[in-house]
Every structure is written in C-alpha cells, then in structure tokens.
mmCIF file of C-alpha atoms in Angstrom:
data_model
loop_
_atom_site.group_PDB
_atom_site.id
_atom_site.type_symbol
_atom_site.label_atom_id
_atom_site.label_comp_id
_atom_site.label_asym_id
_atom_site.label_seq_id
_atom_site.Cartn_x
_atom_site.Cartn_y
_atom_site.Cartn_z
ATOM 1 C CA UNK X 13 -165.418 21.210 11.316
ATOM 2 C CA UNK X 14 -162.199 22.992 12.352
ATOM 3 C CA UNK X 15 -159.603 23.416 9.629
ATOM 4 C CA UNK X 16 -156.290 21.789 10.600
ATOM 5 C CA UNK X 17 -154.080 21.926 7.544
ATOM 6 C CA UNK X 18 -151.623 24.728 8.269
ATOM 7 C CA UNK X 19 -148.059 24.364 9.498
ATOM 8 C CA UNK X 20 -146.223 26.606 11.925
ATOM 9 C CA UNK X 21 -142.511 27.278 11.634
ATOM 10 C CA UNK X 22 -140.670 29.050 14.461
ATOM 11 C CA UNK X 23 -137.153 30.438 14.038
ATOM 12 C CA UNK X 24 -135.173 31.500 17.114
ATOM 13 C CA UNK X 25 -132.446 33.600 15.542
ATOM 14 C CA UNK X 26 -129.666 35.840 16.779
ATOM 15 C CA UNK X 27 -131.785 38.972 16.962
ATOM 16 C CA UNK X 28 -135.327 37.713 17.504
ATOM 17 C CA UNK X 29 -138.112 35.222 16.891
ATOM 18 C CA UNK X 30 -139.760 34.725 13.505
ATOM 19 C CA UNK X 31 -142.876 32.623 12.895
ATOM 20 C CA UNK X 32 -144.724 31.712 9.713
ATOM 21 C CA UNK X 33 -147.941 29.969 8.780
ATOM 22 C CA UNK X 34 -147.544 27.700 5.747
ATOM 23 C CA UNK X 35 -150.296 25.955 3.814
ATOM 24 C CA UNK X 36 -150.024 22.469 2.232
ATOM 25 C CA UNK X 37 -149.103 24.029 -1.148
ATOM 26 C CA UNK X 38 -146.079 25.756 0.445
ATOM 27 C CA UNK X 39 -147.682 29.191 0.338
ATOM 28 C CA UNK X 40 -146.759 31.516 3.206
ATOM 29 C CA UNK X 41 -150.015 32.876 4.632
ATOM 30 C CA UNK X 42 -148.651 35.014 7.464
ATOM 31 C CA UNK X 43 -145.370 36.110 9.056
ATOM 32 C CA UNK X 44 -144.748 37.547 12.525
ATOM 33 C CA UNK X 45 -141.599 38.884 14.189
ATOM 34 C CA UNK X 46 -140.467 39.931 17.650
ATOM 35 C CA UNK X 47 -136.973 41.186 18.451
ATOM 36 C CA UNK X 48 -134.824 40.411 21.498
ATOM 37 C CA UNK X 49 -133.076 43.738 21.924
ATOM 38 C CA UNK X 50 -129.750 45.150 20.890
ATOM 39 C CA UNK X 51 -127.239 44.142 23.580
ATOM 40 C CA UNK X 52 -125.486 40.783 23.775
ATOM 41 C CA UNK X 53 -126.577 40.114 27.360
ATOM 42 C CA UNK X 54 -130.249 40.397 26.423
ATOM 43 C CA UNK X 55 -129.814 38.040 23.490
ATOM 44 C CA UNK X 56 -128.297 35.430 25.811
ATOM 45 C CA UNK X 57 -131.234 35.495 28.242
ATOM 46 C CA UNK X 58 -133.597 32.533 27.639
ATOM 47 C CA UNK X 59 -136.456 34.399 29.303
ATOM 48 C CA UNK X 60 -136.048 37.137 26.695
ATOM 49 C CA UNK X 61 -136.464 34.418 24.035
ATOM 50 C CA UNK X 62 -139.541 33.236 25.890
ATOM 51 C CA UNK X 63 -141.166 36.671 25.988
ATOM 52 C CA UNK X 64 -140.336 37.296 22.326
ATOM 53 C CA UNK X 65 -141.879 33.937 21.432
ATOM 54 C CA UNK X 66 -145.089 34.931 23.211
ATOM 55 C CA UNK X 67 -145.255 38.281 21.443
ATOM 56 C CA UNK X 68 -144.468 36.734 18.057
ATOM 57 C CA UNK X 69 -147.104 34.002 18.339
ATOM 58 C CA UNK X 70 -149.707 36.467 19.602
ATOM 59 C CA UNK X 71 -149.111 38.555 16.483
ATOM 60 C CA UNK X 72 -149.280 35.514 14.194
ATOM 61 C CA UNK X 73 -152.495 34.279 15.812
ATOM 62 C CA UNK X 74 -154.127 37.605 14.994
ATOM 63 C CA UNK X 75 -153.414 36.925 11.323
ATOM 64 C CA UNK X 76 -154.419 33.248 11.109
ATOM 65 C CA UNK X 77 -156.667 31.005 13.193
ATOM 66 C CA UNK X 78 -154.323 29.028 15.499
ATOM 67 C CA UNK X 79 -156.837 26.159 15.491
ATOM 68 C CA UNK X 80 -155.792 25.551 11.880
ATOM 69 C CA UNK X 81 -152.270 24.415 12.812
ATOM 70 C CA UNK X 82 -151.725 20.688 12.431
ATOM 71 C CA UNK X 83 -148.042 20.705 13.381
ATOM 72 C CA UNK X 84 -145.125 22.974 14.235
ATOM 73 C CA UNK X 85 -141.355 22.804 14.286
ATOM 74 C CA UNK X 86 -138.663 25.017 15.835
ATOM 75 C CA UNK X 87 -135.168 25.886 14.633
ATOM 76 C CA UNK X 88 -132.470 27.605 16.653
ATOM 77 C CA UNK X 89 -128.968 28.968 16.252
ATOM 78 C CA UNK X 90 -126.461 26.161 15.758
ATOM 79 C CA UNK X 91 -124.563 25.222 18.892
ATOM 80 C CA UNK X 92 -126.372 27.559 21.305
ATOM 81 C CA UNK X 93 -126.869 25.706 24.595
ATOM 82 C CA UNK X 94 -128.258 26.332 28.053
ATOM 83 C CA UNK X 95 -128.222 24.605 31.427
ATOM 84 C CA UNK X 96 -131.510 23.679 33.132
ATOM 85 C CA UNK X 97 -132.384 22.924 36.741
ATOM 86 C CA UNK X 98 -134.752 20.265 38.104
ATOM 87 C CA UNK X 99 -137.744 22.462 37.201
ATOM 88 C CA UNK X 100 -136.531 22.813 33.588
ATOM 89 C CA UNK X 101 -135.702 26.482 34.208
ATOM 90 C CA UNK X 102 -132.507 28.032 32.803
ATOM 91 C CA UNK X 103 -129.531 28.444 35.103
ATOM 92 C CA UNK X 104 -127.930 31.710 34.065
ATOM 93 C CA UNK X 105 -127.514 32.904 30.500
ATOM 94 C CA UNK X 106 -127.164 30.689 27.454
ATOM 95 C CA UNK X 107 -123.817 30.155 25.778
ATOM 96 C CA UNK X 108 -124.350 31.283 22.203
ATOM 97 C CA UNK X 109 -123.202 29.743 18.935
ATOM 98 C CA UNK X 110 -120.345 32.263 18.661
ATOM 99 C CA UNK X 111 -119.147 32.094 22.283
ATOM 100 C CA UNK X 112 -115.667 30.596 22.486
ATOM 101 C CA UNK X 113 -114.098 28.531 25.268
ATOM 102 C CA UNK X 114 -110.674 29.671 26.404
ATOM 103 C CA UNK X 115 -109.952 26.756 28.762
ATOM 104 C CA UNK X 116 -107.155 24.893 26.984
ATOM 105 C CA UNK X 117 -107.713 21.811 29.147
ATOM 106 C CA UNK X 118 -111.244 21.446 27.773
ATOM 107 C CA UNK X 119 -110.105 21.964 24.185
ATOM 108 C CA UNK X 120 -107.236 19.491 24.605
ATOM 109 C CA UNK X 121 -109.459 16.713 25.932
ATOM 110 C CA UNK X 122 -111.874 17.117 23.013
ATOM 111 C CA UNK X 123 -108.999 17.185 20.530
ATOM 112 C CA UNK X 124 -107.553 13.999 22.033
ATOM 113 C CA UNK X 125 -110.875 12.147 22.079
ATOM 114 C CA UNK X 126 -112.988 13.244 19.113
ATOM 115 C CA UNK X 127 -112.450 11.743 15.649
ATOM 116 C CA UNK X 128 -111.140 14.210 13.091
ATOM 117 C CA UNK X 129 -114.489 14.387 11.230
ATOM 118 C CA UNK X 130 -116.463 15.408 14.323
ATOM 119 C CA UNK X 131 -118.021 18.877 14.353
ATOM 120 C CA UNK X 132 -117.196 19.143 18.071
ATOM 121 C CA UNK X 133 -113.608 20.341 17.581
ATOM 122 C CA UNK X 134 -112.440 23.868 18.285
ATOM 123 C CA UNK X 135 -112.975 26.655 20.773
ATOM 124 C CA UNK X 136 -116.443 27.439 19.404
ATOM 125 C CA UNK X 137 -117.811 23.881 19.597
ATOM 126 C CA UNK X 138 -121.022 23.275 21.512
ATOM 127 C CA UNK X 139 -119.363 20.364 23.303
ATOM 128 C CA UNK X 140 -116.717 22.672 24.754
ATOM 129 C CA UNK X 141 -119.472 25.017 25.907
ATOM 130 C CA UNK X 142 -121.384 22.085 27.427
ATOM 131 C CA UNK X 143 -118.347 21.010 29.438
ATOM 132 C CA UNK X 144 -118.039 24.565 30.730
ATOM 133 C CA UNK X 145 -121.714 25.148 31.513
ATOM 134 C CA UNK X 146 -122.125 21.901 33.458
ATOM 135 C CA UNK X 147 -120.117 23.445 36.303
ATOM 136 C CA UNK X 148 -122.964 25.788 37.205
ATOM 137 C CA UNK X 149 -124.738 24.924 40.450
ATOM 138 C CA UNK X 150 -127.905 22.839 40.148
ATOM 139 C CA UNK X 151 -127.508 21.682 36.532
ATOM 140 C CA UNK X 152 -129.742 18.697 35.756
ATOM 141 C CA UNK X 153 -129.859 18.889 31.963
ATOM 142 C CA UNK X 154 -128.058 20.587 29.080
ATOM 143 C CA UNK X 155 -130.198 21.382 26.034
ATOM 144 C CA UNK X 156 -129.983 23.328 22.795
ATOM 145 C CA UNK X 157 -131.825 26.572 22.150
ATOM 146 C CA UNK X 158 -134.440 24.980 19.875
ATOM 147 C CA UNK X 159 -134.949 22.130 22.372
ATOM 148 C CA UNK X 160 -135.915 24.483 25.180
ATOM 149 C CA UNK X 161 -138.327 26.484 23.072
ATOM 150 C CA UNK X 162 -140.048 23.272 21.935
ATOM 151 C CA UNK X 163 -140.224 22.187 25.577
ATOM 152 C CA UNK X 164 -141.866 25.460 26.520
ATOM 153 C CA UNK X 165 -144.539 24.811 23.901
ATOM 154 C CA UNK X 166 -145.099 21.271 25.191
ATOM 155 C CA UNK X 167 -144.875 22.031 28.901
ATOM 156 C CA UNK X 168 -142.390 19.219 29.560
ATOM 157 C CA UNK X 169 -138.977 17.954 28.331
ATOM 158 C CA UNK X 170 -138.665 16.782 24.732
ATOM 159 C CA UNK X 171 -135.846 15.104 22.772
ATOM 160 C CA UNK X 172 -133.351 17.089 20.749
ATOM 161 C CA UNK X 173 -132.779 16.556 17.023
ATOM 162 C CA UNK X 174 -129.839 15.271 14.986
ATOM 163 C CA UNK X 175 -129.081 18.667 13.463
ATOM 164 C CA UNK X 176 -128.860 20.732 16.652
ATOM 165 C CA UNK X 177 -126.937 17.967 18.438
ATOM 166 C CA UNK X 178 -124.211 17.733 15.772
ATOM 167 C CA UNK X 179 -121.786 20.298 17.222
ATOM 168 C CA UNK X 180 -122.285 18.888 20.717
ATOM 169 C CA UNK X 181 -120.579 15.722 19.488
ATOM 170 C CA UNK X 182 -123.531 13.636 18.315
ATOM 171 C CA UNK X 183 -122.666 11.017 15.676
ATOM 172 C CA UNK X 184 -125.225 11.416 12.863
ATOM 173 C CA UNK X 185 -123.984 8.321 11.016
ATOM 174 C CA UNK X 186 -124.296 5.933 13.982
ATOM 175 C CA UNK X 187 -127.264 8.000 15.225
ATOM 176 C CA UNK X 188 -126.132 8.086 18.835
ATOM 177 C CA UNK X 189 -124.036 9.976 21.348
ATOM 178 C CA UNK X 190 -120.597 8.416 20.773
ATOM 179 C CA UNK X 191 -118.667 6.653 23.487
ATOM 180 C CA UNK X 192 -115.616 8.877 22.985
ATOM 181 C CA UNK X 193 -117.433 11.692 24.799
ATOM 182 C CA UNK X 194 -116.905 9.673 28.007
ATOM 183 C CA UNK X 195 -113.186 10.389 27.647
ATOM 184 C CA UNK X 196 -113.949 14.091 28.121
ATOM 185 C CA UNK X 197 -115.082 15.616 31.408
ATOM 186 C CA UNK X 198 -118.687 16.037 30.256
ATOM 187 C CA UNK X 199 -121.283 14.202 32.310
ATOM 188 C CA UNK X 200 -123.123 12.386 29.519
ATOM 189 C CA UNK X 201 -126.267 11.941 31.604
ATOM 190 C CA UNK X 202 -126.839 15.684 31.188
ATOM 191 C CA UNK X 203 -127.241 15.359 27.413
ATOM 192 C CA UNK X 204 -130.690 15.080 25.852
ATOM 193 C CA UNK X 205 -132.169 12.132 23.991
ATOM 194 C CA UNK X 206 -131.815 12.703 20.236
ATOM 195 C CA UNK X 207 -134.306 11.756 17.505
ATOM 196 C CA UNK X 208 -134.255 12.280 13.721
ATOM 197 C CA UNK X 209 -135.436 15.608 12.341
ATOM 198 C CA UNK X 210 -139.085 15.217 11.357
ATOM 199 C CA UNK X 211 -140.005 12.981 14.308
ATOM 200 C CA UNK X 212 -143.186 13.791 16.238
ATOM 201 C CA UNK X 213 -141.924 14.444 19.759
ATOM 202 C CA UNK X 214 -145.009 15.752 21.566
ATOM 203 C CA UNK X 215 -148.061 17.995 21.533
ATOM 204 C CA UNK X 216 -148.603 21.620 22.476
ATOM 205 C CA UNK X 217 -149.911 22.198 25.990
ATOM 206 C CA UNK X 218 -152.003 25.272 25.215
ATOM 207 C CA UNK X 219 -149.270 27.771 26.096
ATOM 208 C CA UNK X 220 -148.625 31.007 24.168
ATOM 209 C CA UNK X 221 -152.172 31.194 22.838
ATOM 210 C CA UNK X 222 -151.831 28.041 20.761
ATOM 211 C CA UNK X 223 -154.509 25.379 21.214
ATOM 212 C CA UNK X 224 -153.448 22.133 22.907
ATOM 213 C CA UNK X 225 -152.774 19.089 20.766
ATOM 214 C CA UNK X 226 -150.731 20.559 17.877
ATOM 215 C CA UNK X 227 -148.018 18.054 16.922
ATOM 216 C CA UNK X 228 -144.479 19.191 17.743
ATOM 217 C CA UNK X 229 -141.915 17.995 15.190
ATOM 218 C CA UNK X 230 -138.185 17.646 15.863
ATOM 219 C CA UNK X 231 -136.497 20.495 13.997
ATOM 220 C CA UNK X 232 -132.995 21.581 13.007
ATOM 221 C CA UNK X 233 -130.524 24.444 13.126
ATOM 222 C CA UNK X 234 -131.350 27.818 11.621
ATOM 223 C CA UNK X 235 -128.819 27.291 8.823
ATOM 224 C CA UNK X 236 -130.457 24.041 7.735
ATOM 225 C CA UNK X 237 -133.885 25.654 8.029
ATOM 226 C CA UNK X 238 -132.766 28.534 5.805
ATOM 227 C CA UNK X 239 -131.629 26.018 3.190
ATOM 228 C CA UNK X 240 -134.968 24.165 3.161
ATOM 229 C CA UNK X 241 -136.842 27.473 3.089
ATOM 230 C CA UNK X 242 -135.520 28.062 -0.422
ATOM 231 C CA UNK X 243 -137.421 25.041 -1.723
ATOM 232 C CA UNK X 244 -134.339 22.837 -2.191
ATOM 233 C CA UNK X 245 -135.365 19.262 -1.449
ATOM 234 C CA UNK X 246 -133.500 16.764 -3.664
ATOM 235 C CA UNK X 247 -129.924 15.464 -3.745
ATOM 236 C CA UNK X 248 -127.965 17.770 -6.030
ATOM 237 C CA UNK X 249 -129.986 20.855 -5.139
ATOM 238 C CA UNK X 250 -127.555 23.611 -4.203
ATOM 239 C CA UNK X 251 -127.959 26.976 -2.513
ATOM 240 C CA UNK X 252 -125.337 29.708 -2.759
ATOM 241 C CA UNK X 253 -125.469 32.569 -0.264
ATOM 242 C CA UNK X 254 -123.800 35.620 -1.787
ATOM 243 C CA UNK X 255 -123.181 37.970 1.090
ATOM 244 C CA UNK X 256 -119.962 39.547 2.312
ATOM 245 C CA UNK X 257 -118.517 36.060 1.921
ATOM 246 C CA UNK X 258 -119.857 33.136 -0.117
ATOM 247 C CA UNK X 259 -121.396 29.994 1.360
ATOM 248 C CA UNK X 260 -122.262 26.908 -0.678
ATOM 249 C CA UNK X 261 -124.659 24.216 0.561
ATOM 250 C CA UNK X 262 -125.594 21.029 -1.253
ATOM 251 C CA UNK X 263 -128.178 18.382 -0.433
ATOM 252 C CA UNK X 264 -126.719 14.888 -0.577
ATOM 253 C CA UNK X 265 -127.899 11.304 -0.201
ATOM 254 C CA UNK X 266 -124.813 10.492 1.875
ATOM 255 C CA UNK X 267 -122.658 12.237 4.505
ATOM 256 C CA UNK X 268 -119.619 14.302 3.672
ATOM 257 C CA UNK X 269 -116.888 15.187 6.156
ATOM 258 C CA UNK X 270 -113.746 17.105 5.202
ATOM 259 C CA UNK X 271 -112.527 19.047 8.251
ATOM 260 C CA UNK X 272 -109.575 20.462 6.327
ATOM 261 C CA UNK X 273 -112.161 22.507 4.399
ATOM 262 C CA UNK X 274 -114.457 23.099 7.359
ATOM 263 C CA UNK X 275 -117.008 20.684 5.866
ATOM 264 C CA UNK X 276 -119.278 18.460 7.928
ATOM 265 C CA UNK X 277 -122.796 17.212 7.263
ATOM 266 C CA UNK X 278 -126.089 17.821 9.026
ATOM 267 C CA UNK X 279 -128.488 14.908 8.870
ATOM 268 C CA UNK X 280 -132.033 15.856 7.874
ATOM 269 C CA UNK X 281 -134.021 12.637 7.962
ATOM 270 C CA UNK X 282 -132.483 10.367 5.314
ATOM 271 C CA UNK X 283 -130.691 13.211 3.525
ATOM 272 C CA UNK X 284 -127.552 15.156 4.358
ATOM 273 C CA UNK X 285 -126.669 18.813 4.023
ATOM 274 C CA UNK X 286 -123.022 19.570 3.329
ATOM 275 C CA UNK X 287 -121.361 22.826 2.484
ATOM 276 C CA UNK X 288 -118.359 25.066 2.534
ATOM 277 C CA UNK X 289 -117.626 28.760 2.992
ATOM 278 C CA UNK X 290 -115.237 30.850 0.919
ATOM 279 C CA UNK X 291 -113.680 34.110 2.055
ATOM 280 C CA UNK X 292 -114.474 35.532 -1.378
ATOM 281 C CA UNK X 293 -117.812 37.185 -2.064
ATOM 282 C CA UNK X 294 -119.471 40.576 -1.953
ATOM 283 C CA UNK X 295 -116.887 42.007 0.402
ATOM 284 C CA UNK X 296 -114.250 41.646 -2.313
ATOM 285 C CA UNK X 297 -116.453 43.712 -4.651
ATOM 286 C CA UNK X 298 -117.166 46.413 -2.076
ATOM 287 C CA UNK X 299 -113.429 46.809 -1.510
ATOM 288 C CA UNK X 300 -113.341 48.452 -4.954
ATOM 289 C CA UNK X 301 -116.807 49.870 -5.662
ATOM 290 C CA UNK X 302 -119.786 51.321 -3.809
ATOM 291 C CA UNK X 303 -123.186 49.585 -4.177
ATOM 292 C CA UNK X 304 -124.294 52.352 -6.557
ATOM 293 C CA UNK X 305 -121.168 51.915 -8.672
ATOM 294 C CA UNK X 306 -121.684 48.158 -8.757
ATOM 295 C CA UNK X 307 -125.212 48.627 -10.096
ATOM 296 C CA UNK X 308 -124.121 51.169 -12.703
ATOM 297 C CA UNK X 309 -121.097 49.201 -13.917
ATOM 298 C CA UNK X 310 -122.991 45.898 -13.993
ATOM 299 C CA UNK X 311 -125.426 47.429 -16.471
ATOM 300 C CA UNK X 312 -122.473 48.024 -18.819
ATOM 301 C CA UNK X 313 -121.285 44.383 -18.774
ATOM 302 C CA UNK X 314 -122.025 41.828 -21.490
ATOM 303 C CA UNK X 315 -122.301 38.560 -19.538
ATOM 304 C CA UNK X 316 -122.198 36.467 -22.743
ATOM 305 C CA UNK X 317 -118.722 37.554 -23.856
ATOM 306 C CA UNK X 318 -115.586 35.720 -22.706
ATOM 307 C CA UNK X 319 -113.612 37.147 -19.781
ATOM 308 C CA UNK X 320 -109.883 36.477 -19.988
ATOM 309 C CA UNK X 321 -108.993 37.983 -16.608
ATOM 310 C CA UNK X 322 -107.918 35.318 -14.095
ATOM 311 C CA UNK X 323 -108.837 36.707 -10.673
ATOM 312 C CA UNK X 324 -109.242 35.192 -7.204
ATOM 313 C CA UNK X 325 -110.911 38.105 -5.359
ATOM 314 C CA UNK X 326 -110.315 38.297 -1.595
ATOM 315 C CA UNK X 327 -110.334 41.179 0.872
ATOM 316 C CA UNK X 328 -107.141 39.882 2.520
ATOM 317 C CA UNK X 329 -104.813 36.891 2.465
ATOM 318 C CA UNK X 330 -106.265 33.516 3.392
ATOM 319 C CA UNK X 331 -108.830 31.071 2.016
ATOM 320 C CA UNK X 332 -110.658 28.099 3.568
ATOM 321 C CA UNK X 333 -112.776 26.640 0.753
ATOM 322 C CA UNK X 334 -112.640 25.456 -2.026
ATOM 323 C CA UNK X 335 -108.901 25.973 -1.561
ATOM 324 C CA UNK X 336 -107.501 25.627 1.937
ATOM 325 C CA UNK X 337 -104.591 28.024 2.219
ATOM 326 C CA UNK X 338 -104.372 30.452 5.170
ATOM 327 C CA UNK X 339 -101.780 32.451 3.234
ATOM 328 C CA UNK X 340 -103.467 32.566 -0.188
ATOM 329 C CA UNK X 341 -103.107 36.143 -1.504
ATOM 330 C CA UNK X 342 -105.827 37.960 -3.448
ATOM 331 C CA UNK X 343 -105.305 37.867 -7.213
ATOM 332 C CA UNK X 344 -106.855 40.947 -8.840
ATOM 333 C CA UNK X 345 -104.286 42.039 -11.427
ATOM 334 C CA UNK X 346 -103.737 43.128 -14.087
ATOM 335 C CA UNK X 347 -106.430 45.776 -13.732
ATOM 336 C CA UNK X 348 -107.821 47.087 -17.033
ATOM 337 C CA UNK X 349 -108.492 50.796 -17.471
ATOM 338 C CA UNK X 350 -112.198 50.101 -18.004
ATOM 339 C CA UNK X 351 -113.881 49.770 -14.589
ATOM 340 C CA UNK X 352 -116.723 47.727 -16.085
ATOM 341 C CA UNK X 353 -114.224 45.252 -17.490
ATOM 342 C CA UNK X 354 -112.462 45.103 -14.112
ATOM 343 C CA UNK X 355 -115.768 44.418 -12.364
ATOM 344 C CA UNK X 356 -116.562 41.706 -14.903
ATOM 345 C CA UNK X 357 -113.249 40.092 -13.994
ATOM 346 C CA UNK X 358 -114.105 40.193 -10.307
ATOM 347 C CA UNK X 359 -117.616 38.792 -10.857
ATOM 348 C CA UNK X 360 -116.242 36.051 -13.089
ATOM 349 C CA UNK X 361 -113.483 35.244 -10.602
ATOM 350 C CA UNK X 362 -115.970 34.748 -7.769
ATOM 351 C CA UNK X 363 -118.180 32.684 -10.076
ATOM 352 C CA UNK X 364 -115.204 30.434 -10.874
ATOM 353 C CA UNK X 365 -114.574 29.985 -7.150
ATOM 354 C CA UNK X 366 -118.236 29.013 -6.741
ATOM 355 C CA UNK X 367 -117.967 26.481 -9.580
ATOM 356 C CA UNK X 368 -114.781 25.051 -8.060
ATOM 357 C CA UNK X 369 -116.564 24.825 -4.715
ATOM 358 C CA UNK X 370 -119.387 22.656 -6.046
ATOM 359 C CA UNK X 371 -116.819 20.610 -7.976
ATOM 360 C CA UNK X 372 -114.852 20.120 -4.761
ATOM 361 C CA UNK X 373 -117.968 18.916 -2.910
ATOM 362 C CA UNK X 374 -118.573 16.422 -5.707
ATOM 363 C CA UNK X 375 -114.948 15.221 -5.615
ATOM 364 C CA UNK X 376 -115.297 14.645 -1.879
ATOM 365 C CA UNK X 377 -118.362 12.447 -2.357
ATOM 366 C CA UNK X 378 -121.381 14.703 -2.728
ATOM 367 C CA UNK X 379 -123.614 14.477 -5.815
ATOM 368 C CA UNK X 380 -123.050 16.761 -8.774
ATOM 369 C CA UNK X 381 -124.922 20.046 -8.717
ATOM 370 C CA UNK X 382 -128.225 19.753 -10.620
ATOM 371 C CA UNK X 383 -129.988 22.989 -9.729
ATOM 372 C CA UNK X 384 -129.038 26.248 -8.060
ATOM 373 C CA UNK X 385 -130.868 28.682 -5.822
ATOM 374 C CA UNK X 386 -129.223 31.936 -4.751
ATOM 375 C CA UNK X 387 -129.844 34.026 -1.652
ATOM 376 C CA UNK X 388 -128.150 37.084 -0.201
ATOM 377 C CA UNK X 389 -127.513 40.491 -1.695
ATOM 378 C CA UNK X 390 -125.642 39.144 -4.728
ATOM 379 C CA UNK X 391 -128.754 37.298 -5.875
ATOM 380 C CA UNK X 392 -130.171 40.624 -7.081
ATOM 381 C CA UNK X 393 -127.436 41.200 -9.677
ATOM 382 C CA UNK X 394 -128.854 39.764 -12.931
ATOM 383 C CA UNK X 395 -125.580 40.105 -14.841
ATOM 384 C CA UNK X 396 -123.656 38.239 -12.169
ATOM 385 C CA UNK X 397 -126.364 35.546 -12.104
ATOM 386 C CA UNK X 398 -125.968 35.000 -15.835
ATOM 387 C CA UNK X 399 -122.169 34.757 -15.549
ATOM 388 C CA UNK X 400 -122.496 32.255 -12.713
ATOM 389 C CA UNK X 401 -125.084 30.037 -14.382
ATOM 390 C CA UNK X 402 -123.011 29.841 -17.572
ATOM 391 C CA UNK X 403 -119.991 28.619 -15.602
ATOM 392 C CA UNK X 404 -121.982 26.220 -13.428
ATOM 393 C CA UNK X 405 -123.966 24.778 -16.312
ATOM 394 C CA UNK X 406 -127.134 24.220 -14.285
ATOM 395 C CA UNK X 407 -130.542 25.895 -14.282
ATOM 396 C CA UNK X 408 -131.564 28.514 -11.763
ATOM 397 C CA UNK X 409 -134.407 27.393 -9.524
ATOM 398 C CA UNK X 410 -136.871 29.797 -7.907
ATOM 399 C CA UNK X 411 -136.373 30.572 -4.222
ATOM 400 C CA UNK X 412 -139.456 29.739 -2.168
ATOM 401 C CA UNK X 413 -138.622 32.014 0.770
ATOM 402 C CA UNK X 414 -135.772 33.648 2.622
ATOM 403 C CA UNK X 415 -137.090 33.099 6.168
ATOM 404 C CA UNK X 416 -135.603 30.214 8.172
ATOM 405 C CA UNK X 417 -139.012 29.830 9.831
ATOM 406 C CA UNK X 418 -140.375 28.685 6.470
ATOM 407 C CA UNK X 419 -137.867 25.822 6.490
ATOM 408 C CA UNK X 420 -139.125 24.754 9.907
ATOM 409 C CA UNK X 421 -142.698 24.886 8.631
ATOM 410 C CA UNK X 422 -141.612 22.699 5.692
ATOM 411 C CA UNK X 423 -140.317 20.121 8.178
ATOM 412 C CA UNK X 424 -143.614 20.226 10.073
ATOM 413 C CA UNK X 425 -145.520 19.778 6.823
ATOM 414 C CA UNK X 426 -143.328 16.873 5.732
ATOM 415 C CA UNK X 427 -143.989 15.030 8.970
ATOM 416 C CA UNK X 428 -147.750 15.209 8.525
ATOM 417 C CA UNK X 429 -148.255 14.752 4.761
#
C-alpha cells in the first residue's frame, strides 16, 4: 500500500520558491528551495516562477517520496497579480505586491467607490494594479500569484482564495466580490471565483514530477502562511515579528478593520488574522549600537529590575501603530551614562509599544492576547524576551517553524484531517 499521509506546502516568495513536506504530527520532514535571481525584472517573470517551482519540487521529491503527498497548498506574495490570455499563459510581467500605480484617475475612482475599511485603497492596492493590467492586449483573466501556480499544478484554472483576493477588493465578511467594484473601471468578469481558504479546489495533473491526484487546497498570502507556520492556531494567539520594524499579528474569531492604523483582517476559514505594524523595532536599537554591542550590553542587563526610563524609540519622526501620528518624534532622553541602562530603556520602550499594540487590537474588537510567539532577529535576545513577557503578562509559546511554506502545509493538513 502506498503511504499518503504527508502534506506539501509551497511558498512563492519575493526571492524564490520554498517547499516543505509535513507529516500529520506537524514535523517538517524535508525542505527545498530554488531562487528566482537577483534583478527585479526576473522576479516579475511568471515563467521564472514556473522554472523555480520545477527545480524546487524536483529537489524535494529526491528527499521524500512524492506518492506520499495527500494534499498541497500554495501561498504567494500579497497583492501580486498577473494577466492571462485565453490559453492561461501570462501576458507580460506580473505586477508585484510593492508596485505602485501612479494614475490618479484610477486611485480616485477606487477612493470614491470603496468603503473605508476595504484593503483596496491606496497606490499599492492590488485592485489598482488590476485596473491597470487589464489594458494589456488579449487579457481574458486576472489572477493572483498563488492562483496561477496552483493552476499550473492542476493543468487548468482554479478558484482564488479569500486571503489573496482581499487587496483586490474582495469582501471577506460578505464572502463575495462587492458591487462597488462596478463603479470602478475594472471589468469584473476578469476576476477569479473565490473560495474559502482550506477548500479543495482540484487535483494535481502529474506536472512537475508530482503524481496525479494530489488534492489542491485553496491557500493564502505569504504573510498569513508565515503566521500559521509558527503554530499559532487559536483566537488570542499572537505573533510578534521583531525585525527592523515591529509587526504584531493576532488570531481572532471576528474581523477587525481600522484603516487609520493600517489594520484590516484576512479571513482564514472561520477565523480572522488582524495586525498592525509599528515603526519602532530593531532599527531603533541599531541606530545606537552594533549587533556585537547589543549582545554584550544585553548580557549586563537585569530584566527583573524596574526600568524608570520612558522611551518611545524610533529612527525618525512618524508612527502608524499603535499610535497614529505621522509627526510623532522619537523619545530617547534622558540618556544615562551607563550604556547598558540606556539599552534597557530602549528595549523596555519597544516592549511597552508592543504591549500597547496588543491592547489596541483588543480595544478595537480583537480578543485579548493569550499566548505569544516571536520571530525575527529580536527573538534571539533572551533578556529582551524576558522584559517583553513581563510587560505582556502572557506565556511564550514555542515557534513551530519560520518558513511560510510550513503554514501552507498546515492548511493542506487541516483540509484533510
């Protein structure tokens, strides 16, 4: 009898393709990677994605028996779209998640039509890109990055999912493309059908060395996949990403929309993922100390003692969450003579911002934080972790994995178990 109890997660990121094999106990059995290349033009070429997918899956299938896969799911960069012709082939390059639209007419018609809580506002919205890309000759369909990759695995068109469709204007509460889009110049017949994340949408065709008949599961954006990869799964589970800036994400049993803070909610089945991003974070530490100095000074800090310094560390003026103030100045004075004490003030200040962020999400309607997982470079600082957990008053939870592809594999597993 052939074993069919593994789950395949595929992540189409900014720089390349990642794939993982996950077992039913959430153990990662194998990982494979294939890069796109270094220039922006290459990264926008869907056929480069296609070749990288083939190389990545070939590598993975040398590590595990592909006949063991029961299901797979694909995530892609949020808001990356491409135009397809009648043969489902790309027309030109994709418009990436960070490509902006300069046509003020397009932006004005979205602004006039979309409700304030929609994620389709702004020059970097996928809807604005869709309106622009539809003008290419021969366009029959507009799809998201993850949609096209899933289609390539199936050999025919498949629906999109509620996560990837969010920034294209999809209404995740009503679970439909809203009628207000008709007031824009987008031809709505070009948009894909949308199904909930976790829905079985098709079967593999036998392409890319995978056997035919593996269930294809509607996925999500790479950001949502990265969240699920940590192991967070219940309302109140939070994940803080401590990089150059600080991002907070919280799983909720209801939607949360607060555009003044840049907050909107991705729907993942019956749950919602909300979050906010602060301009504070590791960059504010590196403005004062090198990584080596941070490690040395952290070792001199007592995380249990009270810190009376009241800092709001920023690299420059302006904050978006949990305080919205484009002119908010950094607050990093008075500076004590002891560098370790100064660093403790900075670490505590960022931790207070984090605590205020989760409090703000709760005030806006999300559940209270019940557990915390941390990713990013700051997760490795044990002293900072202790300071943060004391202020947040919740336990630290172990991080399952840092690969978005693991989150996609978790979705595939959830659909089959």
